Short mmCIF file of C-alpha atoms and ligand atoms in Angstrom, two decimals:
data_model
loop_
_atom_site.label_atom_id
_atom_site.label_comp_id
_atom_site.label_asym_id
_atom_site.label_seq_id
_atom_site.Cartn_x
_atom_site.Cartn_y
_atom_site.Cartn_z
CA MET A 1 -37.90 27.02 -17.15
CA ASN A 2 -39.83 28.49 -14.27
CA LYS A 3 -41.55 25.81 -12.25
CA GLU A 4 -44.62 26.67 -10.24
CA ARG A 5 -44.06 26.81 -6.51
CA VAL A 6 -45.38 24.28 -4.04
CA LEU A 7 -45.15 24.58 -0.28
CA SER A 8 -46.02 22.31 2.58
CA GLY A 9 -45.11 21.82 6.18
CA MET A 10 -45.44 19.34 8.97
CA GLN A 11 -45.79 20.09 12.63
CA SER A 12 -43.04 18.76 14.85
CA SER A 13 -45.11 17.03 17.45
CA GLY A 14 -44.44 13.34 17.66
CA ARG A 15 -42.76 10.93 15.33
CA VAL A 16 -43.54 10.19 11.69
CA HIS A 17 -45.63 7.08 11.04
CA LEU A 18 -46.73 5.06 8.02
CA GLY A 19 -49.91 7.14 7.80
CA ASN A 20 -47.83 10.30 7.33
CA LEU A 21 -45.69 8.49 4.78
CA VAL A 22 -48.56 7.23 2.65
CA GLY A 23 -50.72 10.31 3.18
CA ALA A 24 -48.25 13.11 2.72
CA LEU A 25 -44.56 12.42 2.35
CA SER A 26 -44.74 10.08 -0.66
CA ASN A 27 -46.71 12.74 -2.43
CA TRP A 28 -44.14 15.41 -1.52
CA VAL A 29 -41.48 13.19 -3.05
CA LYS A 30 -43.45 12.89 -6.29
CA LEU A 31 -44.02 16.63 -6.52
CA GLN A 32 -40.35 17.55 -6.23
CA ASP A 33 -39.70 16.62 -9.87
CA ARG A 34 -42.45 18.79 -11.28
CA TYR A 35 -42.51 21.82 -9.02
CA ASP A 36 -40.27 24.22 -7.16
CA CYS A 37 -41.01 22.71 -3.77
CA TYR A 38 -40.48 24.21 -0.32
CA TYR A 39 -40.93 21.81 2.58
CA PHE A 40 -40.46 22.72 6.19
CA VAL A 41 -40.85 21.69 9.80
CA ALA A 42 -43.49 23.85 11.47
CA ASP A 43 -41.94 23.96 14.92
CA TRP A 44 -43.70 27.18 15.93
CA HIS A 45 -46.98 25.49 15.15
CA SER A 46 -46.21 22.74 17.64
CA LEU A 47 -45.98 25.40 20.34
CA THR A 48 -49.56 26.56 19.66
CA THR A 49 -50.85 23.47 21.44
CA GLY A 50 -47.67 22.20 23.10
CA TYR A 51 -46.35 25.39 24.70
CA ALA A 52 -46.56 24.02 28.25
CA ASP A 53 -44.10 21.22 27.54
CA PRO A 54 -41.67 22.03 24.76
CA SER A 55 -39.23 19.31 25.83
CA THR A 56 -39.89 17.08 22.82
CA ILE A 57 -40.00 19.67 20.05
CA LYS A 58 -36.31 19.75 19.22
CA GLU A 59 -36.03 15.97 19.04
CA SER A 60 -39.16 15.79 16.97
CA THR A 61 -37.92 18.48 14.58
CA LYS A 62 -34.76 16.51 14.04
CA ASP A 63 -36.65 13.27 13.53
CA LEU A 64 -38.87 14.95 10.95
CA LEU A 65 -35.90 16.30 9.03
CA ILE A 66 -34.23 12.90 9.05
CA ASN A 67 -37.41 11.35 7.75
CA PHE A 68 -37.84 14.00 5.04
CA LEU A 69 -34.50 12.90 3.62
CA ALA A 70 -34.92 9.22 4.39
CA VAL A 71 -38.16 8.91 2.41
CA GLY A 72 -36.54 10.46 -0.62
CA LEU A 73 -36.83 14.23 -0.52
CA ASP A 74 -33.79 15.37 -2.44
CA PRO A 75 -32.18 18.65 -1.33
CA GLU A 76 -30.96 19.11 -4.91
CA LYS A 77 -34.56 19.26 -6.05
CA CYS A 78 -36.43 20.88 -3.17
CA THR A 79 -35.82 23.34 -0.37
CA ILE A 80 -35.95 21.90 3.14
CA PHE A 81 -35.95 24.17 6.16
CA ILE A 82 -37.14 24.90 9.69
CA GLN A 83 -39.87 27.49 10.18
CA SER A 84 -38.40 29.08 13.30
CA ARG A 85 -35.14 29.78 11.49
CA VAL A 86 -36.83 32.03 8.94
CA LEU A 87 -37.92 34.95 11.10
CA GLU A 88 -39.72 36.61 8.20
CA HIS A 89 -42.61 34.18 8.76
CA ALA A 90 -43.13 35.81 12.15
CA GLU A 91 -42.95 39.29 10.69
CA LEU A 92 -45.54 38.50 8.05
CA HIS A 93 -47.72 36.82 10.67
CA LEU A 94 -47.64 40.02 12.70
CA LEU A 95 -48.45 42.23 9.74
CA LEU A 96 -51.28 39.96 8.61
CA SER A 97 -52.69 40.04 12.14
CA MET A 98 -53.46 43.71 11.53
CA ILE A 99 -55.87 42.92 8.71
CA THR A 100 -57.38 39.65 9.91
CA PRO A 101 -60.82 39.95 11.52
CA LEU A 102 -61.08 37.88 14.70
CA GLY A 103 -64.31 36.34 13.44
CA TRP A 104 -62.52 34.70 10.53
CA LEU A 105 -60.20 32.89 12.92
CA GLU A 106 -62.93 32.00 15.39
CA ARG A 107 -65.04 30.33 12.77
CA VAL A 108 -62.36 28.02 11.39
CA PRO A 109 -63.90 24.64 12.32
CA THR A 110 -60.63 23.12 13.60
CA TYR A 111 -60.41 25.85 16.25
CA LYS A 112 -63.33 24.63 18.35
CA GLU A 113 -62.85 20.97 17.37
CA LYS A 114 -59.26 20.85 18.57
CA GLN A 115 -60.15 22.68 21.78
CA GLN A 116 -62.76 19.97 22.43
CA GLU A 117 -60.36 17.20 21.53
CA LEU A 118 -57.46 18.42 23.65
CA LYS A 119 -59.45 19.12 26.80
CA ASP A 120 -56.43 18.43 28.99
CA ARG A 121 -54.76 21.64 27.79
CA ASP A 122 -55.65 25.27 28.05
CA LEU A 123 -56.04 26.38 24.45
CA SER A 124 -57.39 29.84 25.13
CA ASN A 125 -54.02 31.25 24.07
CA TYR A 126 -53.68 33.76 21.27
CA GLY A 127 -51.17 31.62 19.34
CA PHE A 128 -53.65 28.79 19.01
CA LEU A 129 -56.35 31.07 17.63
CA GLY A 130 -53.77 32.41 15.22
CA TYR A 131 -52.70 28.95 14.01
CA PRO A 132 -54.23 29.35 10.54
CA LEU A 133 -52.85 32.87 10.28
CA LEU A 134 -49.30 31.68 10.92
CA GLN A 135 -49.94 28.93 8.39
CA THR A 136 -51.09 31.58 5.94
CA ALA A 137 -47.87 33.52 6.45
CA ASP A 138 -45.89 30.30 5.86
CA ILE A 139 -47.57 29.82 2.52
CA ILE A 140 -47.93 33.24 1.02
CA ILE A 141 -44.48 34.48 2.03
CA TYR A 142 -43.22 32.16 -0.74
CA ARG A 143 -46.08 33.20 -3.01
CA ALA A 144 -46.73 29.49 -3.39
CA LYS A 145 -49.34 28.41 -5.89
CA TYR A 146 -50.09 24.93 -4.55
CA VAL A 147 -50.22 23.46 -1.07
CA PRO A 148 -50.35 19.67 -0.84
CA VAL A 149 -52.47 18.88 2.21
CA GLY A 150 -54.98 16.38 3.49
CA ILE A 151 -58.70 17.09 3.41
CA ASP A 152 -58.65 18.16 7.09
CA GLN A 153 -56.55 21.19 6.15
CA VAL A 154 -58.95 22.58 3.56
CA PRO A 155 -60.61 25.10 5.92
CA HIS A 156 -57.17 26.45 6.76
CA LEU A 157 -56.41 26.98 3.13
CA GLU A 158 -59.74 28.68 2.63
CA ILE A 159 -58.85 31.32 5.21
CA SER A 160 -55.39 31.70 3.64
CA ARG A 161 -57.05 32.55 0.36
CA GLU A 162 -59.32 35.07 2.06
CA ILE A 163 -56.43 36.76 3.80
CA ALA A 164 -54.33 36.91 0.61
CA ARG A 165 -57.32 38.44 -1.17
CA ARG A 166 -57.84 40.99 1.58
CA PHE A 167 -54.20 42.02 1.52
CA ASN A 168 -54.21 42.37 -2.27
CA TYR A 169 -57.38 44.44 -2.07
CA LEU A 170 -56.19 46.76 0.72
CA TYR A 171 -52.64 47.36 -0.52
CA ARG A 172 -51.26 45.84 -3.66
CA GLU A 173 -51.48 42.60 -5.66
CA ILE A 174 -48.61 40.71 -4.11
CA PHE A 175 -49.99 37.32 -3.21
CA PRO A 176 -51.41 34.61 -5.46
CA GLU A 177 -54.31 32.80 -3.78
CA PRO A 178 -52.89 29.43 -2.79
CA GLU A 179 -54.72 26.30 -3.87
CA ALA A 180 -54.90 22.98 -2.07
CA LEU A 181 -53.42 20.00 -3.87
CA LEU A 182 -55.61 17.40 -2.28
CA THR A 183 -53.74 14.23 -1.56
CA GLU A 184 -55.88 11.27 -2.56
CA PHE A 185 -54.79 8.31 -0.55
CA PRO A 186 -56.31 5.27 1.06
CA LYS A 187 -57.04 5.62 4.72
CA VAL A 188 -54.20 4.08 6.70
CA VAL A 189 -55.45 2.16 9.70
CA GLY A 190 -53.41 1.56 12.79
CA VAL A 191 -52.78 -1.78 14.44
CA ASP A 192 -56.14 -1.59 16.22
CA GLY A 193 -58.20 -0.82 13.12
CA ARG A 194 -58.78 2.85 13.91
CA LYS A 195 -57.16 5.60 11.87
CA MET A 196 -53.40 5.49 12.38
CA SER A 197 -52.57 8.31 14.77
CA LYS A 198 -49.98 9.05 17.38
CA SER A 199 -52.73 9.89 19.85
CA TYR A 200 -54.25 6.38 19.58
CA GLU A 201 -50.96 4.60 20.22
CA ASN A 202 -51.66 2.39 17.22
CA ALA A 203 -49.03 3.70 14.84
CA ILE A 204 -46.07 2.09 13.12
CA TYR A 205 -43.28 4.67 13.15
CA LEU A 206 -40.51 5.08 10.62
CA SER A 207 -38.18 5.13 13.60
CA ASP A 208 -39.42 1.74 14.85
CA SER A 209 -36.87 -1.04 14.57
CA PRO A 210 -37.59 -4.05 12.34
CA LYS A 211 -38.28 -6.02 15.52
CA GLU A 212 -40.82 -3.49 16.74
CA VAL A 213 -42.60 -3.38 13.39
CA GLU A 214 -42.75 -7.15 13.26
CA GLN A 215 -44.08 -7.31 16.79
CA LYS A 216 -46.73 -4.65 16.11
CA ILE A 217 -48.01 -6.46 13.02
CA ARG A 218 -47.84 -9.90 14.59
CA THR A 219 -50.11 -8.80 17.43
CA MET A 220 -52.58 -6.91 15.23
CA MET A 221 -56.29 -7.57 15.52
CA THR A 222 -57.87 -9.66 12.77
CA ASP A 223 -61.44 -10.66 11.96
CA PRO A 224 -62.77 -11.51 15.46
CA ALA A 225 -64.83 -14.35 13.95
CA ARG A 226 -61.65 -16.29 13.13
CA VAL A 227 -60.87 -17.80 16.47
CA LYS A 228 -59.55 -21.13 15.27
CA ARG A 229 -57.30 -21.69 12.26
CA THR A 230 -60.18 -23.55 10.54
CA ASP A 231 -62.72 -20.72 10.99
CA LYS A 232 -63.51 -18.87 7.80
CA GLY A 233 -63.05 -15.13 7.86
CA ASN A 234 -64.01 -11.88 6.22
CA PRO A 235 -60.88 -9.94 5.25
CA GLU A 236 -62.78 -6.65 5.18
CA LEU A 237 -63.20 -6.95 8.95
CA SER A 238 -59.47 -7.25 9.52
CA PRO A 239 -57.18 -4.22 9.78
CA VAL A 240 -54.40 -6.49 8.53
CA PHE A 241 -56.14 -6.67 5.17
CA GLN A 242 -56.62 -2.89 5.15
CA LEU A 243 -52.85 -2.59 5.28
CA HIS A 244 -52.42 -5.26 2.59
CA LYS A 245 -54.47 -2.98 0.35
CA ILE A 246 -51.71 -0.39 0.64
CA PHE A 247 -48.57 -2.46 0.84
CA SER A 248 -49.30 -5.64 -1.15
CA SER A 249 -49.78 -6.33 -4.85
CA LYS A 250 -53.21 -6.88 -6.37
CA GLN A 251 -52.39 -10.53 -6.88
CA GLU A 252 -51.32 -10.97 -3.27
CA GLN A 253 -54.51 -9.28 -2.13
CA GLU A 254 -56.60 -11.69 -4.19
CA GLU A 255 -54.76 -14.60 -2.66
CA ILE A 256 -55.33 -13.25 0.82
CA VAL A 257 -59.04 -12.80 0.21
CA ARG A 258 -59.38 -16.30 -1.17
CA GLY A 259 -57.29 -17.76 1.64
CA CYS A 260 -59.23 -15.92 4.34
CA VAL A 261 -62.78 -16.71 3.18
CA THR A 262 -61.94 -20.39 2.68
CA ALA A 263 -59.72 -20.68 5.75
CA GLY A 264 -57.02 -21.70 3.28
CA ILE A 265 -54.43 -19.57 5.03
CA GLY A 266 -54.17 -18.60 8.65
CA CYS A 267 -53.86 -15.13 10.13
CA ILE A 268 -50.22 -15.71 10.96
CA GLU A 269 -49.35 -16.41 7.35
CA CYS A 270 -51.33 -13.40 6.24
CA LYS A 271 -49.43 -11.22 8.70
CA LYS A 272 -46.09 -12.64 7.63
CA LEU A 273 -46.74 -11.53 4.08
CA LEU A 274 -47.69 -8.07 5.32
CA ILE A 275 -44.53 -7.87 7.41
CA ARG A 276 -42.46 -8.76 4.37
CA ASN A 277 -44.12 -6.10 2.22
CA VAL A 278 -43.95 -3.38 4.88
CA PHE A 279 -40.29 -4.22 5.36
CA ARG A 280 -39.71 -3.80 1.64
CA VAL A 281 -40.97 -0.21 1.92
CA MET A 282 -39.19 0.51 5.18
CA GLU A 283 -35.79 -1.05 4.54
CA PRO A 284 -34.43 1.72 2.30
CA ILE A 285 -35.84 4.27 4.76
CA TRP A 286 -34.16 2.54 7.69
CA ALA A 287 -30.85 2.45 5.83
CA LYS A 288 -30.98 6.16 5.05
CA ARG A 289 -32.09 7.00 8.57
CA ASP A 290 -29.13 5.11 10.01
CA ALA A 291 -26.72 6.86 7.64
CA LEU A 292 -28.11 10.29 8.56
CA ILE A 293 -28.06 9.58 12.25
CA SER A 294 -24.43 8.53 12.10
CA SER A 295 -23.35 11.62 10.14
CA PRO A 296 -25.29 14.56 11.56
CA ASP A 297 -23.24 17.07 9.55
CA VAL A 298 -25.07 16.07 6.39
CA LEU A 299 -28.37 16.97 7.98
CA HIS A 300 -27.07 20.29 9.33
CA ASP A 301 -25.73 21.18 5.95
CA VAL A 302 -29.00 20.46 4.16
CA VAL A 303 -30.96 22.48 6.68
CA ASP A 304 -28.52 25.40 6.61
CA LYS A 305 -28.59 25.62 2.84
CA GLY A 306 -32.36 25.20 2.70
CA THR A 307 -32.91 27.82 5.36
CA GLN A 308 -30.69 30.33 3.56
CA LYS A 309 -32.54 29.79 0.33
CA ALA A 310 -35.94 30.06 2.02
CA ARG A 311 -34.88 33.23 3.83
CA LYS A 312 -33.84 34.83 0.58
CA ALA A 313 -37.18 34.06 -1.06
CA ALA A 314 -39.06 35.25 2.04
CA GLU A 315 -37.03 38.44 2.23
CA GLU A 316 -37.90 39.30 -1.37
CA THR A 317 -41.59 39.11 -0.55
CA MET A 318 -41.16 41.08 2.67
CA LEU A 319 -39.57 44.00 0.83
CA LEU A 320 -42.74 44.27 -1.21
CA VAL A 321 -44.97 43.80 1.82
CA ARG A 322 -43.26 46.40 4.02
CA ASN A 323 -43.44 48.84 1.20
CA ALA A 324 -47.09 48.12 0.46
CA MET A 325 -48.00 48.58 4.13
CA GLY A 326 -46.29 51.95 4.39
CA LEU A 327 -43.33 50.91 6.48
CA TYR A 328 -40.09 52.79 6.15
N1 LIG B 1 -50.87 22.51 9.77
C1 LIG B 1 -49.88 21.62 9.26
C2 LIG B 1 -49.87 20.32 10.09
O1 LIG B 1 -50.83 19.98 10.65
C3 LIG B 1 -48.50 22.22 9.31
C4 LIG B 1 -48.34 23.48 8.54
C5 LIG B 1 -47.91 24.66 9.04
C6 LIG B 1 -48.53 23.67 7.14
N2 LIG B 1 -47.83 25.59 8.06
C7 LIG B 1 -48.20 25.02 6.88
C8 LIG B 1 -48.96 22.85 6.09
C9 LIG B 1 -48.28 25.55 5.61
C10 LIG B 1 -49.05 23.40 4.82
C11 LIG B 1 -48.71 24.74 4.58
O2 LIG B 1 -48.88 19.61 10.19
#
């Protein structure tokens, strides 16, 4: 039975947090049973914005790989690899650069947005402009049909489709136009109530220790109107409740709402329940992380095998591409 191919990647800049878990990785795990999935660490992509200080990339790549396995990606079911170890991505990126109009890259909305956002860095480099082109090469080199991504990545996928179409039109029908598999998930807030993000320093990381997680949740903001234990509150105004919506059962959520609006339970109790439920999700992840950290050979082996398999698939496509573009 030929399963359809799915591909997705994650940039190796910073550690994996609960937002990444709920928003992307859990979905990757689900997809591995139904599709022929390729998942990789996009370490070259982290250089597009982080070129001036690459000191954390290697560590972050390793942490990502550990987390891929710890959250349940199964190397028997999916192919796990590192982008920079499959050089064919770079070759295809170069060849696609020949047929990609600059205007297409310049008008990708994330280009100007990110430049605004990361004002502390000089992002007038060519690699940063080419970010979506490299991403396109990552996807179409495997002739992937579906790409599970968040809504923010949709413009990138749009340009990937355009480039695939242009290649097929100019040379030969080699690439299917990849489609986004939009991940529907509740917004994960950080400990301060804003979106969970490494840049806000409000994230709970999979690499945090139980103590750290407990501490982060215990000191979370709640409804500011509940100053005293006897004050009644509005759970919707508390980021703690936003996390209950993800990690607690419907029944527990109802109890929390009732307890909060009647001042029947205090914020500490409410947080304790959240800590318990977050721990329930994180405990198996922690256990697998510890096991992988103490036997690094397992990780190396998975990555080596995955990389070989990815390279083989990429090489098959490149034979067609070189030929179609008139190379010897
Ligand atoms: N842009 C993705 C991120 O922000 C990483 C990525 C690189 C990717 N290449 C990809 C995602 C290909 C999906 C498909 O982490």
